Structure formats: structure tokens, C-alpha cells
Coordinates of C-alpha atoms and ligand atoms in Angstrom, one line a residue:
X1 CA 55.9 134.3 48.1
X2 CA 59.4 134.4 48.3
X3 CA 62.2 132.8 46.2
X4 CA 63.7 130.3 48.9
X5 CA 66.1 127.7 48.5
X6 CA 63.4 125.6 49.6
X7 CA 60.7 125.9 47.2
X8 CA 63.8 125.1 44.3
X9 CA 64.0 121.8 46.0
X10 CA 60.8 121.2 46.3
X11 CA 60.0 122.3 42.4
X12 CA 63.0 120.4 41.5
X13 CA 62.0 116.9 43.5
X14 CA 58.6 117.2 42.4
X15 CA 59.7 118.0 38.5
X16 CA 61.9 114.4 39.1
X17 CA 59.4 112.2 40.5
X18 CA 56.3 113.6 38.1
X19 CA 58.4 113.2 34.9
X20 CA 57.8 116.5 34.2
X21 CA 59.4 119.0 31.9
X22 CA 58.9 122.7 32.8
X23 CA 58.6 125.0 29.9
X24 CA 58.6 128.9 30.1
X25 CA 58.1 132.0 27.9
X26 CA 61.1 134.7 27.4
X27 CA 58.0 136.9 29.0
X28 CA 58.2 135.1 33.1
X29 CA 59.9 136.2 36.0
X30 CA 63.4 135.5 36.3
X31 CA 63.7 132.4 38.9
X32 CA 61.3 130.5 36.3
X33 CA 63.2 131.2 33.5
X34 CA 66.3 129.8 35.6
X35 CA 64.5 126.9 36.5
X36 CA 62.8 125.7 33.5
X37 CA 64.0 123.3 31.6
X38 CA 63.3 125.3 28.5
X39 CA 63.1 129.0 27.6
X40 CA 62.1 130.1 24.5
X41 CA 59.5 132.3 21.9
X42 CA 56.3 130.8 21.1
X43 CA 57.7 128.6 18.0
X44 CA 60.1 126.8 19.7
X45 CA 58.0 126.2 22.5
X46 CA 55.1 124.2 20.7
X47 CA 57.9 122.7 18.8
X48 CA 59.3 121.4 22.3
X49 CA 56.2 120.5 23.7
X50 CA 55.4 118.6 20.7
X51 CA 58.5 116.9 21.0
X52 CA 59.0 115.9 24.7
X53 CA 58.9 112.6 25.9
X54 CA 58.0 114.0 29.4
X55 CA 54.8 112.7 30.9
X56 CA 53.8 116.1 32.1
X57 CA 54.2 119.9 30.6
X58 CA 54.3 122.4 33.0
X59 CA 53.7 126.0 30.9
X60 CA 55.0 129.6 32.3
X61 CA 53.6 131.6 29.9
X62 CA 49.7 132.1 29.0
X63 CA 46.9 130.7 28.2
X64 CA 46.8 130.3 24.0
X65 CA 50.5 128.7 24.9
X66 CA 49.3 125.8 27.4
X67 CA 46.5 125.1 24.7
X68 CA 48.8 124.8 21.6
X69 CA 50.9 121.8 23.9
X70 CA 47.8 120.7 24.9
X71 CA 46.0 120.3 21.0
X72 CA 50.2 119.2 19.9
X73 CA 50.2 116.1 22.8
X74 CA 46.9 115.0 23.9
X75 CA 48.1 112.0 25.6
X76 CA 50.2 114.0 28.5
X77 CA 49.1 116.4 31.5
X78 CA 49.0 119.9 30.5
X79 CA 49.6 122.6 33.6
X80 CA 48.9 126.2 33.3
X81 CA 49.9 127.3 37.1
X82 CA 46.8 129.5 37.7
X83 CA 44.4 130.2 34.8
X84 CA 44.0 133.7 35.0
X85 CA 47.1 134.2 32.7
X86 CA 45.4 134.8 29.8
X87 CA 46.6 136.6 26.6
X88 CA 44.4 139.8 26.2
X89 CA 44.7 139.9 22.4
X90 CA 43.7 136.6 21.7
X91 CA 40.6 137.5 23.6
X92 CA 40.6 139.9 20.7
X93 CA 39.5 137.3 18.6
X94 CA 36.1 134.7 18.5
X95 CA 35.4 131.4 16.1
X96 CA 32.1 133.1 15.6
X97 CA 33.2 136.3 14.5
X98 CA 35.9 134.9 12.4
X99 CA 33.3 132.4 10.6
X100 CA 31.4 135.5 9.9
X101 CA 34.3 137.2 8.6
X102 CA 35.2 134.6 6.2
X103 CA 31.8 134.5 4.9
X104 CA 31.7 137.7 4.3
X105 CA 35.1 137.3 2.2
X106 CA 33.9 134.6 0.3
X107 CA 36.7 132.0 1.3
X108 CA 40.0 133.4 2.0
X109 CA 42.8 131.9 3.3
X110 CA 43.1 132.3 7.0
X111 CA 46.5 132.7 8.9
X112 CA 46.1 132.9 12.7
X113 CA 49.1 133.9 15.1
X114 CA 49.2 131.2 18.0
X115 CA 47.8 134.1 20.4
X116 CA 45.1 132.4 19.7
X117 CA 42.1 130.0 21.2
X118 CA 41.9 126.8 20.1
X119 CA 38.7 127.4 18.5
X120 CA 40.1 130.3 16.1
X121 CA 43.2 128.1 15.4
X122 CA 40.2 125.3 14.4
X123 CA 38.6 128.1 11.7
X124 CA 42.3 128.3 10.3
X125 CA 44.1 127.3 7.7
X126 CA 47.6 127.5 8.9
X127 CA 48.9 129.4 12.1
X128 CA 52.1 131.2 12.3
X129 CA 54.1 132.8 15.3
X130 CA 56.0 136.3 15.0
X131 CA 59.4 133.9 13.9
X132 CA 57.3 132.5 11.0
X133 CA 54.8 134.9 10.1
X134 CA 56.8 135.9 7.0
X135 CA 57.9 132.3 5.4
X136 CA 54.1 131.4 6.3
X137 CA 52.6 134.6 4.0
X138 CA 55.3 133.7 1.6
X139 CA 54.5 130.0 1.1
X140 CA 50.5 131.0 0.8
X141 CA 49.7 131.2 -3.2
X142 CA 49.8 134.6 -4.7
X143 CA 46.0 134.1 -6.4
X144 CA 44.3 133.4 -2.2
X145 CA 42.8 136.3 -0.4
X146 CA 44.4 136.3 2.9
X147 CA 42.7 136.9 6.0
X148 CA 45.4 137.6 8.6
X149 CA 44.2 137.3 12.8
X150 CA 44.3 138.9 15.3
X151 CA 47.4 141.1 15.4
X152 CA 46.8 143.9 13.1
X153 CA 50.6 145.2 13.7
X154 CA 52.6 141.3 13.1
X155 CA 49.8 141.5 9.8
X156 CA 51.2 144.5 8.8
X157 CA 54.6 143.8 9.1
X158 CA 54.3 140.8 7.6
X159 CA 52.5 142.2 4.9
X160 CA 55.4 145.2 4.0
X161 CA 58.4 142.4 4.2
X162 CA 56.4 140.2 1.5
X163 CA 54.6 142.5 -0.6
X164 CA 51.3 140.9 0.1
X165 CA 48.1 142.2 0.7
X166 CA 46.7 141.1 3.6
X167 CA 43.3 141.4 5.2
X168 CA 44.0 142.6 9.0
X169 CA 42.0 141.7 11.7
X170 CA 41.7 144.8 14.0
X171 CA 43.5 143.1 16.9
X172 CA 46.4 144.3 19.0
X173 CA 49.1 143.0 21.9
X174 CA 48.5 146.3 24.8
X175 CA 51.7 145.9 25.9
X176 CA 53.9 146.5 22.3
X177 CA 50.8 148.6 20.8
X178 CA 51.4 151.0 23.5
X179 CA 54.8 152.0 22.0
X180 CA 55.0 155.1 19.9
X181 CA 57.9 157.4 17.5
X182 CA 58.3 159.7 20.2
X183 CA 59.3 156.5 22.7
X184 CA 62.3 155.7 19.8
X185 CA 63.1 159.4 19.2
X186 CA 63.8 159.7 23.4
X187 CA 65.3 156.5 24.5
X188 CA 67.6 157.3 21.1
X189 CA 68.6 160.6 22.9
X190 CA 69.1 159.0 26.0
X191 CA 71.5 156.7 25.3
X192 CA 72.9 157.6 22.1
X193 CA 74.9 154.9 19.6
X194 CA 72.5 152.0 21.3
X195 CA 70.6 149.7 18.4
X196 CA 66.8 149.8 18.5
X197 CA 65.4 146.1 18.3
X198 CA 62.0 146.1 18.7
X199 CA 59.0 143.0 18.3
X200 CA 56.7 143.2 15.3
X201 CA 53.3 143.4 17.6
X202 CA 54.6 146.9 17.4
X203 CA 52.8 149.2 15.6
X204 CA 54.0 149.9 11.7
X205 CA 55.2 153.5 12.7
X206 CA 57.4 152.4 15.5
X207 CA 59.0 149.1 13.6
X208 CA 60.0 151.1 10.4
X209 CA 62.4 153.5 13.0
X210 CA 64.1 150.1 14.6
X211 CA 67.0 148.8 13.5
X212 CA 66.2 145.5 14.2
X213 CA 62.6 143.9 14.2
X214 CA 62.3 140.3 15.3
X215 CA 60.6 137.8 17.4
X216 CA 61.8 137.6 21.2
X217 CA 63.9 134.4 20.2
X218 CA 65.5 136.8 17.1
X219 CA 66.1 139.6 19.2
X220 CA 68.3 137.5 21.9
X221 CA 70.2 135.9 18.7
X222 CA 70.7 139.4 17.7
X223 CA 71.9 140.8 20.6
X224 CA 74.7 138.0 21.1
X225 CA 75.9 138.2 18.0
X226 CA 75.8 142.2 17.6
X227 CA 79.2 143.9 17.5
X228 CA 77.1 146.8 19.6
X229 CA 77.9 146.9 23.0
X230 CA 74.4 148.5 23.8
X231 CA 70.5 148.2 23.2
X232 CA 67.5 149.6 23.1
X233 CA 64.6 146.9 24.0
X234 CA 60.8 147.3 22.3
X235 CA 59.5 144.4 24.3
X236 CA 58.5 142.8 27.4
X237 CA 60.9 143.9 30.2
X238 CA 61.1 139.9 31.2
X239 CA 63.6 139.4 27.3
X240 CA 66.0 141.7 29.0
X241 CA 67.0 139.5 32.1
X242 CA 67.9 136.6 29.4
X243 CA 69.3 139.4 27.6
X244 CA 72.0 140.1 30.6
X245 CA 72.4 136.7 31.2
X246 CA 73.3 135.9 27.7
X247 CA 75.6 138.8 27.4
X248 CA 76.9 140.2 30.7
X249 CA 79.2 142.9 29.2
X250 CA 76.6 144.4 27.2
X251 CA 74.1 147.2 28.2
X252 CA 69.7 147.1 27.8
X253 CA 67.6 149.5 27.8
X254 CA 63.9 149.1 28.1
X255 CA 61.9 151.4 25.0
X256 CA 59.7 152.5 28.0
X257 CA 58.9 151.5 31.4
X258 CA 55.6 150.2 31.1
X259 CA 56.8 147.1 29.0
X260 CA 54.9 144.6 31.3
X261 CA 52.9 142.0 30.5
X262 CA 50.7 141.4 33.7
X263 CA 49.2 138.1 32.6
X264 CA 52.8 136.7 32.1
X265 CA 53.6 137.4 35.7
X266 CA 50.7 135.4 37.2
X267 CA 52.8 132.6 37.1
X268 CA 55.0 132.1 40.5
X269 CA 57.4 129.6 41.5
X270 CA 55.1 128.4 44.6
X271 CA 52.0 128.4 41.7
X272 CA 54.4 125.8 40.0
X273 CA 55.3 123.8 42.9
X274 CA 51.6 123.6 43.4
X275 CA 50.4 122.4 40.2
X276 CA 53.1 119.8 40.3
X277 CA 51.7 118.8 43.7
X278 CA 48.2 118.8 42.6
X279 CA 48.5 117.9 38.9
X280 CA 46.2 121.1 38.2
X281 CA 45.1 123.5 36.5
X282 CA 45.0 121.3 33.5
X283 CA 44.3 122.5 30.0
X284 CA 42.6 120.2 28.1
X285 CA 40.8 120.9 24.3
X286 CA 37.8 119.6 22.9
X287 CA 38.6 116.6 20.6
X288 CA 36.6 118.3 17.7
X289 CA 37.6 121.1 17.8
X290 CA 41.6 119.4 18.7
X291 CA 41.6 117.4 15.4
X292 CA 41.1 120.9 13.6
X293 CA 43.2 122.8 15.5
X294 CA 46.2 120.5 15.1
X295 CA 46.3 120.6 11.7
X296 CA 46.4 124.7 11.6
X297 CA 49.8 124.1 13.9
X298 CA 51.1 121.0 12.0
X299 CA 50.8 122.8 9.0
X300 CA 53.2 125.9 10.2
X301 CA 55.4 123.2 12.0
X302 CA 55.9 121.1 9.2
X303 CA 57.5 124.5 7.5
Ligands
LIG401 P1 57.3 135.5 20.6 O1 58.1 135.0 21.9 O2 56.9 134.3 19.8 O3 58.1 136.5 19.9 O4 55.9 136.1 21.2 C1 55.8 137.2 21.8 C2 54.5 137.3 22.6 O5 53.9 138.3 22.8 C3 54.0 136.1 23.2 O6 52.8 136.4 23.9
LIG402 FE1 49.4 138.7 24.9 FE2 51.0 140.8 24.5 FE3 51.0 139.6 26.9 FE4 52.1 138.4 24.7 S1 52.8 140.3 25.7 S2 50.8 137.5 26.2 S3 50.7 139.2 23.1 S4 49.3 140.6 25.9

């Protein structure tokens, strides 16, 4: 459906009257990033949603993201627009292969990305999000075996910037793991003197030739403060429309063009203005497996 001046009105009206607060990803299309009342990366969202003294959180982004406001403030309405929009690596992940896993480490210290279900987060010690993921391995005691899920390539960059050892769970984000050397090496030759920022769901090989890795949040800080004029962009396309909006004399690239997260663009403006209407899909979580959950994310928020 198309963007109409209309459905803004009606969004916005509806936002008003339902004391809501709409929250969206770095990762959605461009009219919901202009219209929410928030845009950020994962941290700051569940660090907003925790904080909001709106009665009802409406989420563009996926599924794991919904959840973590959900498990953060039980007492309000939770919206996912339509609940297809899943994250495919946290599918990646199970609570019953991850309890096998830790038995068959004999009690290690697990640190979960958010991209995660609520169950895994529940099996967790601590979560982290690609902002954090350092600071969290750093503030885990040298003498604990860490067991590090589901991104194999955040795990391993983590891992490299702290010197740590970390158990990896073979887990991966298809969109950044797609990216290879020879992407860098060509969109370097194409547009010569441009910086290379790229996110650390990347894999190992491709982070090491960036000159900048950081979460989306870290690469838009970047960007503005950067005396380079132009860029090179390892992520989802959807970072490069703040990008241009933050900075309008600068130039952005895209590392390659299938940087698309399909999940992420589920969410439309008239799926919004429905689920403010209706009041649903709602994300709710368990209460067992809430209480569990929430201490995981209270942990990494209270860092
Ligand atoms: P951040 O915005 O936290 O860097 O996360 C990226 C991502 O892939 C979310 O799904
Ligand atoms: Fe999941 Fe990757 Fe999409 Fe983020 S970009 S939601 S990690 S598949």
C-alpha cells in the first residue's frame, strides 16, 4: 500500500489517542523510520522500551526485538505489526539444544546476543547486543568457560578485541554472513578513498579489512563525526537512508546489493495503522520463562 498523507494521519491520530509510542529498527523502510518516535540499534531500543511510560509499544523491527520489550514491561501492550518478521538467526538457536550444550560443557557461562527467543535468553546468564558484546565478555571472570550464542561472527569478534576464548555457537545473520574479501576489495576499487564500516555479524575475514566495525547505532555516530566525505556500508541497506539523512553532504555506498533483510521489511505503515486499530499482534511471554529472561537483559542493562 502506498505512503499517503492519509494513512500518516491516521497512524499519527491513532498513536495520540492509544498512548502509544512507536519504536523502530535502523533495519525498516524509510516512512517508519520518519514516523517513529524512536530509531535506534537493538540496545537502545530495549533500553527505551524499558523506559517508556507509554501504554502501548508498537515495534518495527523483528520478532526477538518485540519480545525483549515485552519480557522488559509486562504491564503494557506489545505490537509486532504482522508476525511473520522473524529474525532467521535466532531461529538458529533452541532452549533444548543450548541446555544440552551446557551440559555437555559442564557449566559455562552463557552470553546470548538479543537475536534471541525468550526461551534462550531464559538459559542465559547475561545477554549482550553487538554495542555491548565487548564490555559484556570483558566484565565475565577470566577463570568461566564462556559459551557465546548464536552469532558465531559477533562471538568471534568479540573474542579477537578481548583476548578471550570463547565457545561459538555455529549460528550466523544471512544477510552480513553473505559478505566476503572480494566484496571489500571491489567496492574499494569502485569508489576509491571511501572508509569501509562494516557490522560485526560479518564474518572475521571481512571485519579485519574494514576500517571501522561497529553496531548500526556506532556506524551512524561514525559516519557524522568522520572527516571522510564518503563510505562504504557492510550492513543492511535500510542504515544508509538514516545515513543520508544525518549527513546530506556525504556519499554511501552499499558493500553489495543484496544487503536486505526481508523479515525487516514485513513491517508497513498500513500494518502499523492496523495494529494500532486492532491492538494486535501482541507479543506476550510466558511468566516462567519472563522472570528468567529478564534477568539475562537486566543484567547487560544494568552495565
Ligand atoms: P544492531 O542494530 O544492534 O547493531 O543489530 C543489528 C541487527 O542485525 C539487528 O537484527
Ligand atoms: Fe536477523 Fe540478520 Fe535480519 Fe538482523 S539483519 S533481523 S540478524 S537476519
Amino acid at each position: 500500500m502506498e505512503v499517503t498523507d492519509e494513512l500518516v494521519k491516521e497512524v499519527n491520530d491513532l498513536r495520540r489517542r492509544r498512548k502509544a509510542i512507536i519504536l523502530s529498527h535502523y533495519y525498516q523502510r524509510p516512512e517508519l523510520q520518519d514516523i517513529a518516535d524512536f530509531v535506534g540499534d537493538s540496545l537502545e531500543l530495549s533500553r527505551t522500551a524499558a523506559r517508556t511510560d507509554a501504554e502501548v509499544i508498537v515495534f518495527c523491527g523483528v520478532h526477538f526485538m518485540a519480545e525483549s520489550a515485552a519480557i522488559l514491561s509486562p504491564e503494557k501492550v506489545v505490537l509486532l505489526p504482522d508476525l511473520r518478521a522473524g529474525c532467521p538467526m535466532a531461529d538458529m538457536a533452541g532452549a533444548d539444544s543450548l541446555r544440552s550444550k551446557k551440559a555437555e560443557l559442564t557449566n559455562p557461562f552463557v552470553v546470548s546476543y538479543v537475536n534471541t527467543t525468550a526461551d534462550v535468553k531464559a538459559e542465559s546468564d547475561i545477554c549482550c547486543t553487538s554495542a555491548n558484546a565487548v564490555r559484556i565478555i570483558e566484565s565475565v571472570p577470566r577463570d568461566k568457560q564462556i559459551l557465546f550464542v548464536p552469532d558465531k561472527n559477533l562471538g568471534a569478534y568479540a573474542a579477537r578485541q578481548t583476548s578471550r576464548d570463547l565457545v561459538l555457537w555455529p549460528g550466523f545473520c544471512c544477510i552480513h554472513d553473505e559478505l566476503e574479501p572480494a566484496d571489500v576489495m571491489d567496492a574499494r576499487r569502485r569508489h576509491p578513498g571511501a572508509l569501509v564500516i562494516v557490522h560485526p555479524e560479518c564474518r572475521p575475514e571481512v571485519t579485519v579489512l574494514a576500517d571501522k566495525v561497529a553496531s548500526t547505532s556506532g556506524m551512524l555516530r561514525f559516519v557524522q563525526e568522520s572527516q571522510a566525505r564518503e563510505f562504504i556500508v557492510g550492513t543492511e541497506e535500510g542504515l544508509t537512508y538514516q545515513m543520508a539523512k544525518k549527513c546530506p553532504g556525504k556519499k554511501f555506498h552499499l558493500l553489495s546489493s543484496g544487503l536486505v533483510c526481508d523479515t525487516m521489511k514485513l513491517i508497513t505503515l498500513s500494518k502499523v495503522r492496523d495494529a494500532l486499530k486492532t491492538l494486535e499482534p501482541r507479543i506476550t511471554v510466558h511468566p516462567g520463562i519472563r522472570r528468567r529472561a529478564l534477568q539475562a537483559l537486566e543484567k547487560m542493562l544494568a552495565l
